[in-house]
CSV table of C-alpha atoms and ligand atoms in Angstrom, one decimal:
chain,number,residue,atom,x,y,z
A,1,MET,CA,-45.4,8.0,-14.3
A,2,ASP,CA,-41.9,7.6,-13.1
A,3,LYS,CA,-39.6,10.2,-11.6
A,4,LEU,CA,-36.0,10.1,-10.6
A,5,VAL,CA,-35.3,11.2,-7.0
A,6,ILE,CA,-31.7,12.4,-6.8
A,7,ARG,CA,-29.9,13.1,-3.5
A,8,GLY,CA,-27.1,15.3,-4.7
A,9,GLY,CA,-23.6,16.1,-3.6
A,10,ARG,CA,-22.0,12.8,-4.1
A,11,ARG,CA,-18.8,12.4,-6.1
A,12,LEU,CA,-18.9,9.8,-8.9
A,13,ASN,CA,-16.0,7.4,-8.9
A,14,GLY,CA,-15.4,4.0,-10.5
A,15,SER,CA,-16.0,2.4,-13.9
A,16,VAL,CA,-18.9,1.8,-16.2
A,17,THR,CA,-19.3,0.3,-19.7
A,18,ALA,CA,-21.0,2.3,-22.5
A,19,SER,CA,-24.1,0.8,-24.0
A,20,GLY,CA,-24.7,0.4,-27.7
A,21,SER,CA,-25.8,3.4,-29.6
A,22,LYS,CA,-29.5,4.1,-30.0
A,23,ASN,CA,-29.0,6.4,-33.0
A,24,SER,CA,-27.1,3.8,-35.0
A,25,SER,CA,-29.4,0.9,-33.9
A,26,LEU,CA,-32.5,2.7,-35.5
A,27,PRO,CA,-31.2,2.9,-39.1
A,28,VAL,CA,-29.5,-0.5,-38.8
A,29,ILE,CA,-32.9,-2.1,-37.8
A,30,ALA,CA,-34.6,-0.2,-40.6
A,31,ALA,CA,-32.0,-1.5,-43.1
A,32,THR,CA,-33.0,-5.1,-42.3
A,33,LEU,CA,-36.1,-4.3,-44.3
A,34,LEU,CA,-33.9,-4.2,-47.4
A,35,SER,CA,-33.4,-8.0,-47.5
A,36,GLY,CA,-36.0,-10.7,-47.5
A,37,ASN,CA,-33.4,-13.5,-47.1
A,38,GLY,CA,-32.4,-15.1,-43.8
A,39,THR,CA,-32.2,-13.8,-40.3
A,40,PHE,CA,-30.2,-10.8,-39.0
A,41,THR,CA,-28.4,-11.1,-35.6
A,42,LEU,CA,-27.7,-7.6,-34.2
A,43,HIS,CA,-25.5,-7.4,-31.1
A,44,ARG,CA,-25.1,-4.5,-28.6
A,45,ILE,CA,-28.6,-3.1,-29.2
A,46,PRO,CA,-29.6,-1.0,-26.2
A,47,ASP,CA,-32.7,-2.1,-24.2
A,48,LEU,CA,-34.5,1.2,-24.7
A,49,GLN,CA,-38.1,2.5,-25.2
A,50,ASP,CA,-37.1,3.8,-28.7
A,51,ILE,CA,-35.7,0.4,-29.8
A,52,SER,CA,-38.9,-1.3,-28.6
A,53,THR,CA,-41.1,1.2,-30.5
A,54,PHE,CA,-39.0,0.8,-33.6
A,55,THR,CA,-39.2,-3.0,-33.3
A,56,GLN,CA,-43.0,-2.8,-32.9
A,57,LEU,CA,-43.0,-0.7,-36.1
A,58,ILE,CA,-41.2,-3.3,-38.2
A,59,ASN,CA,-43.2,-6.1,-36.6
A,60,HIS,CA,-46.3,-4.2,-37.7
A,61,LEU,CA,-44.9,-4.3,-41.3
A,62,GLY,CA,-44.6,-8.1,-41.0
A,63,ALA,CA,-41.0,-8.6,-39.6
A,64,GLU,CA,-40.3,-11.2,-37.0
A,65,THR,CA,-38.1,-10.2,-34.1
A,66,SER,CA,-36.8,-11.4,-30.8
A,67,PHE,CA,-34.7,-9.5,-28.3
A,68,SER,CA,-32.7,-10.7,-25.4
A,69,ASP,CA,-29.4,-9.7,-23.7
A,70,ASN,CA,-29.0,-6.8,-26.1
A,71,THR,CA,-29.1,-9.1,-29.1
A,72,LEU,CA,-31.9,-8.5,-31.6
A,73,THR,CA,-32.7,-11.1,-34.3
A,74,VAL,CA,-34.8,-9.9,-37.2
A,75,SER,CA,-36.3,-11.7,-40.2
A,76,THR,CA,-38.0,-9.6,-42.8
A,77,GLY,CA,-38.9,-12.3,-45.4
A,78,ASN,CA,-42.6,-12.0,-44.6
A,79,VAL,CA,-42.9,-8.2,-44.7
A,80,GLU,CA,-46.0,-7.3,-46.8
A,81,SER,CA,-47.5,-4.2,-45.3
A,82,LEU,CA,-46.0,-1.0,-46.6
A,83,LEU,CA,-48.1,1.2,-44.4
A,84,THR,CA,-46.6,2.9,-41.3
A,85,PRO,CA,-49.4,4.2,-39.1
A,86,TYR,CA,-49.6,7.5,-37.2
A,87,GLU,CA,-49.9,5.7,-33.8
A,88,LEU,CA,-46.3,4.4,-34.2
A,89,VAL,CA,-44.7,7.4,-36.0
A,90,LYS,CA,-46.0,9.9,-33.5
A,91,LYS,CA,-44.0,8.1,-30.8
A,92,MET,CA,-40.8,8.5,-32.6
A,93,ARG,CA,-39.7,10.7,-35.5
A,94,ALA,CA,-37.0,8.2,-36.5
A,95,SER,CA,-39.9,6.0,-37.9
A,96,ILE,CA,-39.3,7.9,-41.1
A,97,TYR,CA,-36.2,5.6,-41.6
A,98,VAL,CA,-38.5,2.9,-43.0
A,99,LEU,CA,-39.3,5.1,-46.1
A,100,GLY,CA,-36.0,4.5,-47.9
A,101,PRO,CA,-35.7,0.7,-47.4
A,102,LEU,CA,-39.4,0.0,-48.2
A,103,LEU,CA,-39.3,2.1,-51.3
A,104,ALA,CA,-36.0,0.5,-52.5
A,105,ARG,CA,-37.2,-3.1,-51.9
A,106,PHE,CA,-40.9,-2.9,-52.8
A,107,GLY,CA,-41.0,0.2,-55.0
A,108,GLU,CA,-43.5,1.9,-52.7
A,109,ALA,CA,-44.2,3.0,-49.2
A,110,LYS,CA,-46.8,4.9,-47.2
A,111,VAL,CA,-45.6,6.5,-44.0
A,112,SER,CA,-47.5,8.8,-41.6
A,113,LEU,CA,-46.0,12.4,-41.4
A,114,PRO,CA,-44.1,12.8,-38.2
A,115,GLY,CA,-45.2,15.8,-36.0
A,116,GLY,CA,-43.1,18.6,-34.4
A,117,CYS,CA,-40.8,18.1,-31.6
A,118,ALA,CA,-40.0,19.7,-28.3
A,119,PHE,CA,-36.9,21.6,-29.5
A,120,GLY,CA,-38.2,23.3,-32.6
A,121,PRO,CA,-39.2,22.4,-36.1
A,122,ARG,CA,-37.7,19.3,-37.5
A,123,PRO,CA,-38.6,19.1,-41.2
A,124,ILE,CA,-38.3,16.0,-43.4
A,125,ASP,CA,-38.0,17.9,-46.7
A,126,LEU,CA,-34.5,16.5,-47.3
A,127,HIS,CA,-35.6,12.9,-46.9
A,128,LEU,CA,-38.3,13.6,-49.5
A,129,MET,CA,-36.0,15.5,-51.8
A,130,ALA,CA,-33.6,12.5,-51.8
A,131,MET,CA,-36.4,10.0,-52.6
A,132,GLU,CA,-37.6,12.3,-55.4
A,133,LYS,CA,-34.1,12.5,-56.9
A,134,LEU,CA,-33.9,8.7,-56.8
A,135,GLY,CA,-37.0,8.6,-59.0
A,136,ALA,CA,-39.9,8.4,-56.4
A,137,LYS,CA,-43.1,10.2,-56.9
A,138,ILE,CA,-44.2,11.6,-53.6
A,139,THR,CA,-47.7,12.7,-52.6
A,140,ILE,CA,-48.7,14.0,-49.3
A,141,GLU,CA,-52.4,13.6,-48.4
A,142,THR,CA,-54.4,13.0,-45.2
A,143,GLY,CA,-51.3,13.1,-43.1
A,144,PHE,CA,-49.4,10.4,-45.0
A,145,ILE,CA,-46.4,10.4,-47.4
A,146,THR,CA,-47.0,8.1,-50.2
A,147,ALA,CA,-43.9,7.3,-52.3
A,148,LYS,CA,-43.9,5.3,-55.5
A,149,ALA,CA,-40.8,4.5,-57.6
A,150,ARG,CA,-41.4,5.2,-61.3
A,151,ASN,CA,-41.6,1.9,-63.1
A,152,GLY,CA,-41.3,0.2,-59.7
A,153,LYS,CA,-37.6,0.7,-59.3
A,154,LEU,CA,-35.5,3.5,-57.9
A,155,GLN,CA,-32.7,5.0,-60.1
A,156,GLY,CA,-29.3,6.2,-59.0
A,157,ALA,CA,-28.9,9.9,-58.8
A,158,THR,CA,-26.7,12.8,-57.6
A,159,ILE,CA,-28.0,14.2,-54.3
A,160,ASP,CA,-26.4,17.3,-52.8
A,161,PHE,CA,-27.7,18.0,-49.3
A,162,PRO,CA,-28.0,21.7,-48.7
A,163,VAL,CA,-27.8,21.0,-44.9
A,164,SER,CA,-26.0,18.1,-43.3
A,165,SER,CA,-28.7,15.7,-42.1
A,166,VAL,CA,-28.1,12.4,-40.3
A,167,GLY,CA,-31.6,11.1,-40.9
A,168,ALA,CA,-31.8,12.1,-44.6
A,169,THR,CA,-28.4,10.7,-45.3
A,170,GLY,CA,-29.3,7.4,-43.7
A,171,ASN,CA,-32.6,7.2,-45.6
A,172,ALA,CA,-31.0,8.1,-48.9
A,173,LEU,CA,-28.3,5.5,-48.4
A,174,MET,CA,-30.8,2.8,-47.6
A,175,ALA,CA,-32.7,3.7,-50.8
A,176,ALA,CA,-29.6,4.0,-53.0
A,177,VAL,CA,-28.1,0.6,-52.2
A,178,LEU,CA,-30.9,-1.2,-54.1
A,179,ALA,CA,-31.4,1.5,-56.8
A,180,GLU,CA,-30.3,0.9,-60.4
A,181,GLY,CA,-26.9,2.5,-61.1
A,182,LYS,CA,-24.7,5.0,-59.3
A,183,THR,CA,-25.8,7.4,-56.6
A,184,THR,CA,-23.6,10.2,-55.2
A,185,LEU,CA,-24.4,11.8,-51.9
A,186,SER,CA,-22.6,15.1,-51.3
A,187,ASN,CA,-22.5,17.0,-48.0
A,188,ALA,CA,-23.6,13.7,-46.5
A,189,ALA,CA,-23.6,13.4,-42.7
A,190,ALA,CA,-20.4,11.8,-41.5
A,191,GLU,CA,-21.6,11.0,-38.0
A,192,PRO,CA,-20.3,7.7,-36.6
A,193,GLU,CA,-23.9,6.4,-36.7
A,194,ILE,CA,-23.9,6.8,-40.5
A,195,GLU,CA,-20.5,5.2,-40.7
A,196,ALA,CA,-21.9,2.3,-38.8
A,197,LEU,CA,-24.8,2.1,-41.2
A,198,CYS,CA,-22.4,2.1,-44.2
A,199,ARG,CA,-20.5,-0.8,-42.6
A,200,PHE,CA,-23.7,-2.7,-42.0
A,201,LEU,CA,-25.0,-2.2,-45.5
A,202,THR,CA,-21.6,-3.2,-46.9
A,203,ALA,CA,-21.6,-6.4,-44.9
A,204,MET,CA,-25.0,-7.1,-46.4
A,205,GLY,CA,-23.5,-6.8,-49.9
A,206,ALA,CA,-24.0,-3.1,-50.7
A,207,HIS,CA,-21.3,-1.3,-52.7
A,208,ILE,CA,-20.4,2.0,-50.9
A,209,LYS,CA,-17.3,4.2,-51.3
A,210,GLY,CA,-16.4,7.0,-49.0
A,211,THR,CA,-17.6,5.5,-45.7
A,212,GLY,CA,-16.9,7.9,-42.8
A,213,THR,CA,-16.7,10.9,-45.2
A,214,THR,CA,-19.2,13.6,-46.5
A,215,GLU,CA,-19.2,12.2,-50.0
A,216,LEU,CA,-20.7,8.7,-50.4
A,217,ILE,CA,-20.8,6.9,-53.7
A,218,VAL,CA,-23.1,4.0,-54.0
A,219,GLU,CA,-23.3,1.5,-56.8
A,220,GLY,CA,-26.7,-0.2,-56.6
A,221,VAL,CA,-27.0,-4.0,-56.3
A,222,THR,CA,-30.0,-6.2,-57.0
A,223,SER,CA,-30.2,-8.0,-53.6
A,224,LEU,CA,-28.8,-7.9,-50.1
A,225,SER,CA,-28.4,-10.6,-47.5
A,226,ALA,CA,-29.0,-11.0,-43.7
A,227,VAL,CA,-25.8,-10.7,-41.6
A,228,GLU,CA,-24.5,-10.7,-38.0
A,229,PHE,CA,-23.5,-7.3,-36.8
A,230,THR,CA,-22.1,-5.6,-33.7
A,231,ASN,CA,-23.4,-2.1,-33.1
A,232,VAL,CA,-21.1,0.8,-32.1
A,233,PHE,CA,-21.0,2.4,-28.6
A,234,ASP,CA,-23.3,5.3,-27.7
A,235,ARG,CA,-21.0,8.3,-27.8
A,236,ILE,CA,-23.7,10.6,-26.3
A,237,GLU,CA,-24.2,8.3,-23.4
A,238,ALA,CA,-20.4,8.1,-22.8
A,239,GLY,CA,-20.1,11.9,-23.0
A,240,THR,CA,-23.0,12.3,-20.6
A,241,LEU,CA,-21.4,9.9,-18.1
A,242,LEU,CA,-18.1,11.8,-18.4
A,243,ALA,CA,-19.9,15.1,-17.8
A,244,ALA,CA,-21.6,13.6,-14.8
A,245,ALA,CA,-18.3,12.7,-13.3
A,246,ALA,CA,-16.9,16.2,-14.0
A,247,ILE,CA,-19.9,18.0,-12.5
A,248,THR,CA,-19.5,16.1,-9.2
A,249,GLY,CA,-15.7,16.5,-9.1
A,250,GLY,CA,-15.1,12.7,-9.5
A,251,THR,CA,-12.9,10.3,-11.4
A,252,ILE,CA,-14.4,7.7,-13.6
A,253,THR,CA,-13.5,5.3,-16.4
A,254,VAL,CA,-15.9,4.6,-19.2
A,255,ASP,CA,-15.1,1.3,-21.0
A,256,GLY,CA,-16.3,0.1,-24.4
A,257,VAL,CA,-15.7,3.3,-26.2
A,258,GLU,CA,-13.7,4.5,-29.2
A,259,ASN,CA,-12.0,7.7,-28.2
A,260,GLU,CA,-11.8,9.1,-31.8
A,261,GLN,CA,-15.6,9.4,-31.9
A,262,LEU,CA,-15.5,11.4,-28.6
A,263,LYS,CA,-12.7,13.7,-29.7
A,264,SER,CA,-14.7,17.0,-29.8
A,265,VAL,CA,-16.2,16.4,-26.3
A,266,LEU,CA,-12.9,15.2,-24.8
A,267,LYS,CA,-11.2,18.4,-26.2
A,268,LYS,CA,-13.7,20.6,-24.4
A,269,LEU,CA,-13.5,18.6,-21.2
A,270,ALA,CA,-9.7,19.0,-21.3
A,271,HIS,CA,-10.2,22.7,-21.9
A,272,ALA,CA,-12.5,22.8,-18.9
A,273,GLY,CA,-9.6,21.5,-16.8
A,274,CYS,CA,-10.3,17.7,-16.7
A,275,THR,CA,-7.5,15.3,-17.0
A,276,LEU,CA,-8.2,12.6,-19.6
A,277,THR,CA,-6.3,9.4,-19.9
A,278,GLN,CA,-7.1,7.4,-23.0
A,279,ALA,CA,-6.4,3.7,-23.5
A,280,ALA,CA,-7.6,1.3,-26.1
A,281,GLY,CA,-11.4,1.0,-25.6
A,282,SER,CA,-11.6,3.2,-22.5
A,283,ILE,CA,-11.4,6.8,-21.3
A,284,THR,CA,-10.6,8.0,-17.8
A,285,LEU,CA,-11.6,11.4,-16.6
A,286,ALA,CA,-10.3,13.1,-13.4
A,287,SER,CA,-11.9,16.3,-12.4
A,288,PRO,CA,-10.0,19.5,-11.7
A,289,GLU,CA,-10.3,21.5,-8.4
A,290,LYS,CA,-12.2,24.2,-10.3
A,291,LEU,CA,-13.8,23.9,-13.7
A,292,ILE,CA,-12.7,26.5,-16.3
A,293,PRO,CA,-15.5,28.1,-18.3
A,294,THR,CA,-15.5,26.7,-21.8
A,295,ASP,CA,-17.6,27.8,-24.8
A,296,ILE,CA,-19.1,25.3,-27.2
A,297,THR,CA,-20.8,25.5,-30.5
A,298,ALA,CA,-22.8,22.4,-31.5
A,299,LYS,CA,-22.4,21.6,-35.2
A,300,PRO,CA,-22.4,18.4,-37.3
A,301,TYR,CA,-19.7,15.7,-36.7
A,302,PRO,CA,-16.8,15.9,-36.0
A,303,SER,CA,-17.7,19.1,-34.2
A,304,PHE,CA,-19.3,19.2,-30.7
A,305,PRO,CA,-22.6,17.2,-30.9
A,306,THR,CA,-26.0,19.0,-30.4
A,307,ASP,CA,-27.0,16.0,-28.3
A,308,MET,CA,-24.4,16.9,-25.7
A,309,GLN,CA,-25.2,20.6,-25.6
A,310,ALA,CA,-27.7,20.5,-22.8
A,311,GLN,CA,-25.4,18.4,-20.6
A,312,TRP,CA,-22.6,20.8,-21.3
A,313,THR,CA,-24.8,23.7,-20.1
A,314,ALA,CA,-25.4,21.9,-16.8
A,315,LEU,CA,-21.7,21.3,-16.4
A,316,MET,CA,-20.8,25.0,-17.0
A,317,THR,CA,-23.1,26.1,-14.2
A,318,GLN,CA,-20.2,24.9,-11.9
A,319,ALA,CA,-17.4,26.5,-13.9
A,320,GLU,CA,-15.7,29.7,-12.5
A,321,GLY,CA,-16.9,32.4,-14.9
A,322,THR,CA,-18.9,32.9,-18.1
A,323,SER,CA,-19.4,30.3,-20.8
A,324,ARG,CA,-21.3,30.6,-24.1
A,325,ILE,CA,-23.3,27.8,-25.5
A,326,THR,CA,-24.4,28.0,-29.2
A,327,ASP,CA,-26.3,25.4,-31.2
A,328,LYS,CA,-26.0,25.6,-34.9
A,329,VAL,CA,-27.9,22.4,-35.5
A,330,TYR,CA,-31.1,23.2,-33.5
A,331,HIS,CA,-31.0,26.9,-32.9
A,332,GLU,CA,-33.9,26.8,-30.4
A,333,ARG,CA,-32.8,23.8,-28.3
A,334,PHE,CA,-32.9,25.5,-24.9
A,335,ASN,CA,-35.9,24.1,-23.1
A,336,HIS,CA,-33.7,22.9,-20.3
A,337,ILE,CA,-32.6,26.4,-19.4
A,338,PRO,CA,-35.7,27.6,-17.4
A,339,GLU,CA,-35.5,24.3,-15.5
A,340,LEU,CA,-31.8,24.7,-14.7
A,341,ASN,CA,-32.5,28.3,-13.5
A,342,ARG,CA,-35.2,26.9,-11.2
A,343,LEU,CA,-32.4,24.8,-9.6
A,344,GLY,CA,-30.4,28.0,-9.0
A,345,ALA,CA,-28.4,28.4,-12.3
A,346,HIS,CA,-27.8,31.8,-13.8
A,347,ILE,CA,-28.3,31.4,-17.6
A,348,GLU,CA,-29.6,33.9,-20.1
A,349,ILE,CA,-30.6,33.3,-23.7
A,350,LYS,CA,-29.4,36.0,-26.0
A,351,LYS,CA,-29.7,35.7,-29.8
A,352,ASN,CA,-29.8,31.9,-29.8
A,353,GLN,CA,-26.9,31.7,-27.4
A,354,ALA,CA,-27.1,30.6,-23.8
A,355,ILE,CA,-24.8,32.6,-21.5
A,356,VAL,CA,-24.0,30.7,-18.3
A,357,GLU,CA,-22.6,32.5,-15.3
A,358,GLY,CA,-20.9,30.1,-12.9
A,359,PRO,CA,-20.2,28.8,-10.4
A,360,ARG,CA,-23.7,28.7,-8.9
A,361,ARG,CA,-24.8,26.7,-5.9
A,362,LEU,CA,-27.7,24.6,-7.1
A,363,SER,CA,-30.4,23.5,-4.7
A,364,GLY,CA,-32.8,20.6,-5.4
A,365,THR,CA,-36.4,20.9,-6.3
A,366,LYS,CA,-38.9,19.4,-8.8
A,367,VAL,CA,-37.9,19.8,-12.4
A,368,MET,CA,-39.6,18.7,-15.6
A,369,SER,CA,-38.0,16.8,-18.5
A,370,THR,CA,-39.0,18.1,-21.9
A,371,ASP,CA,-36.9,16.0,-24.2
A,372,LEU,CA,-34.3,13.3,-24.0
A,373,ARG,CA,-31.1,15.3,-23.7
A,374,ALA,CA,-32.8,18.0,-21.6
A,375,SER,CA,-33.6,15.2,-19.1
A,376,ALA,CA,-30.0,14.1,-19.0
A,377,CYS,CA,-29.0,17.7,-18.3
A,378,LEU,CA,-31.4,17.9,-15.3
A,379,VAL,CA,-30.0,14.6,-13.9
A,380,LEU,CA,-26.5,16.1,-14.1
A,381,ALA,CA,-27.7,19.2,-12.3
A,382,GLY,CA,-29.4,17.0,-9.7
A,383,LEU,CA,-26.1,15.2,-9.0
A,384,VAL,CA,-24.5,18.4,-7.9
A,385,ALA,CA,-27.5,20.2,-6.3
A,386,GLU,CA,-27.8,20.3,-2.6
A,387,GLY,CA,-30.7,18.3,-1.2
A,388,VAL,CA,-33.2,16.4,-3.3
A,389,THR,CA,-33.9,17.0,-7.0
A,390,GLU,CA,-36.9,15.2,-8.5
A,391,VAL,CA,-36.7,14.8,-12.3
A,392,LEU,CA,-40.3,14.3,-13.5
A,393,ARG,CA,-41.5,12.8,-16.8
A,394,VAL,CA,-38.5,10.5,-16.9
A,395,TYR,CA,-39.9,8.6,-19.9
A,396,HIS,CA,-38.0,11.1,-22.1
A,397,LEU,CA,-34.7,9.8,-20.5
A,398,ASP,CA,-35.8,6.2,-20.8
A,399,ARG,CA,-36.0,6.7,-24.6
A,400,GLY,CA,-32.3,7.0,-24.9
A,401,TYR,CA,-30.3,6.0,-21.7
A,402,GLU,CA,-30.1,2.3,-20.8
A,403,GLN,CA,-30.3,1.8,-17.0
A,404,ILE,CA,-29.0,5.3,-16.4
A,405,GLU,CA,-29.8,5.4,-12.6
A,406,MET,CA,-28.2,2.0,-12.2
A,407,LYS,CA,-25.0,3.1,-14.0
A,408,LEU,CA,-24.8,6.3,-12.0
A,409,ASN,CA,-25.5,4.5,-8.7
A,410,THR,CA,-22.7,2.1,-9.4
A,411,LEU,CA,-20.5,5.2,-9.6
A,412,GLY,CA,-21.7,6.4,-6.2
A,413,ALA,CA,-24.8,8.5,-7.0
A,414,ASP,CA,-27.9,8.2,-4.9
A,415,ILE,CA,-30.9,8.0,-7.3
A,416,THR,CA,-34.2,6.1,-6.9
A,417,ARG,CA,-37.0,5.7,-9.3
A,418,GLU,CA,-40.4,6.3,-7.9
A,419,LYS,CA,-44.0,6.4,-9.3
A,420,TYR,CA,-46.0,9.6,-9.2
A,421,LYS,CA,-49.3,11.0,-10.4
A,422,GLU,CA,-49.2,14.1,-12.5
A,423,PHE,CA,-52.0,16.6,-11.9
A,424,SER,CA,-53.3,18.3,-15.0
B,501,UD1,C1,-30.4,12.8,-35.5
B,501,UD1,C2,-30.4,12.3,-34.1
B,501,UD1,C3,-30.6,13.4,-33.1
B,501,UD1,C4,-29.5,14.5,-33.3
B,501,UD1,C5,-29.5,14.9,-34.8
B,501,UD1,C6,-28.4,15.9,-35.0
B,501,UD1,C7,-31.3,10.1,-34.5
B,501,UD1,C8,-32.4,9.1,-34.3
B,501,UD1,N1,-31.5,11.3,-34.0
B,501,UD1,O1,-31.7,13.4,-35.7
B,501,UD1,O2,-30.4,12.8,-31.8
B,501,UD1,O3,-29.9,15.5,-32.5
B,501,UD1,O4,-29.4,13.8,-35.7
B,501,UD1,O5,-27.2,15.3,-34.8
B,501,UD1,O6,-30.3,9.7,-35.0
B,501,UD1,N2,-33.2,19.1,-41.4
B,501,UD1,C9,-33.9,19.7,-42.4
B,501,UD1,N3,-34.6,18.9,-43.3
B,501,UD1,C10,-34.7,17.6,-43.1
B,501,UD1,C11,-33.9,17.0,-42.1
B,501,UD1,C12,-33.2,17.8,-41.3
B,501,UD1,O7,-33.9,20.9,-42.6
B,501,UD1,O8,-35.4,16.9,-43.9
B,501,UD1,C13,-32.4,19.9,-40.5
B,501,UD1,C14,-32.9,19.8,-39.1
B,501,UD1,O9,-33.9,20.8,-38.8
B,501,UD1,C15,-31.6,20.2,-38.3
B,501,UD1,C16,-30.5,19.6,-39.2
B,501,UD1,O10,-31.1,19.4,-40.5
B,501,UD1,O11,-31.4,21.6,-38.2
B,501,UD1,C17,-29.9,18.3,-38.7
B,501,UD1,O12,-31.0,17.4,-38.4
B,501,UD1,P1,-30.8,15.8,-38.7
B,501,UD1,O13,-29.3,15.5,-38.7
B,501,UD1,O14,-31.6,15.4,-39.8
B,501,UD1,O15,-31.4,15.2,-37.4
B,501,UD1,P2,-32.1,13.8,-37.2
B,501,UD1,O16,-31.6,12.8,-38.2
B,501,UD1,O17,-33.6,14.0,-37.1
């Protein structure tokens, strides 16, 4: 296995470019299953483990793909298999994204049930509810979801999501674009990754009104075409890099971003005392002498993202006073806290809220990644810790951050990747 060995205490300075978003690439790649005509060319796709797993998944269904220099080409004309096996789904919950497109194009699909996840229960009931509303008959047996459209074709419907869900909105959208008639999605997720999916589907020939809002109205069409598409930047990666600069007291510029999508994070960074200079396509952060404690509550977009909550917790260990971290998307997403405390942080969890007492001098030791964003949080802590921090099980980080140590080293960090053997 790989670990990152971080020699902390170096200020980050300089410029880096944000990668393409992982979380928008996945539904966009899934959406290629909607059209059997031509070849898609998708630019700015990050070179990540999750993308390669998802590509393997659509290849298993019969798609033909090639990937080089962050451009993925996909042809789905020969897709025949409608069965998504457990071996691929267990690696990545987002595999459920194939359900909507397969059902819409072929009238049926069989997808293995995804398992649990490191930061609490992550049900798929809303995905299934949306498919049922669109006229699918769902059965769950032997660990598989089997979905069949009545009379072979999905029908437009009104779907009101009781909870805002990125995945269920994406799946419902991909199913609705080829359904007969009109579909209304209320309380839909308005995350930039869903907006990107709407733009992609629209370019393919779908009729969608309300892109970028929480009410999406889809008028079904009979066929969609392959297109060329450039993916959006990864707002979580960009936010993580800015937090990395702030925790080390540095000054960095992140290029290739759209500041509007970072608004909630920039607002909190400004509150914490950072100076932010925005320009078209870039953001510069200069750190303050002392970080001001700043509470956050993670909620659906445009509020502060849950995927930045762990990194924010690491940052607040260096602020002068008490900050409170609440996550209203995943109430139990606090696996990183015992590990931060092992580095010397003082964080307590009280009633689904993390209370961080800062500033604390962190000192390097071995810490264990438990999920993607928890890993990023530990890397941030390692950047400011005295001595050497070893972040183990780095495969979590590799699922979602493209060349992270290379990017941080370009900014002045001292991180090496080494192999190690884990004793069980
Ligand atoms: C996506 C992101 C993930 C991010 C999350 C929230 C991808 C690949 N992953 O995950 O990084 O942390 O959005 O921004 O894009 N829920 C249900 N029933 C469902 C589906 C979800 O109750 O059927 C609940 C979840 O438990 C959670 C909330 O809805 O509390 C939001 O989850 P959701 O937006 O669906 O997360 P994902 O799409 O899985």
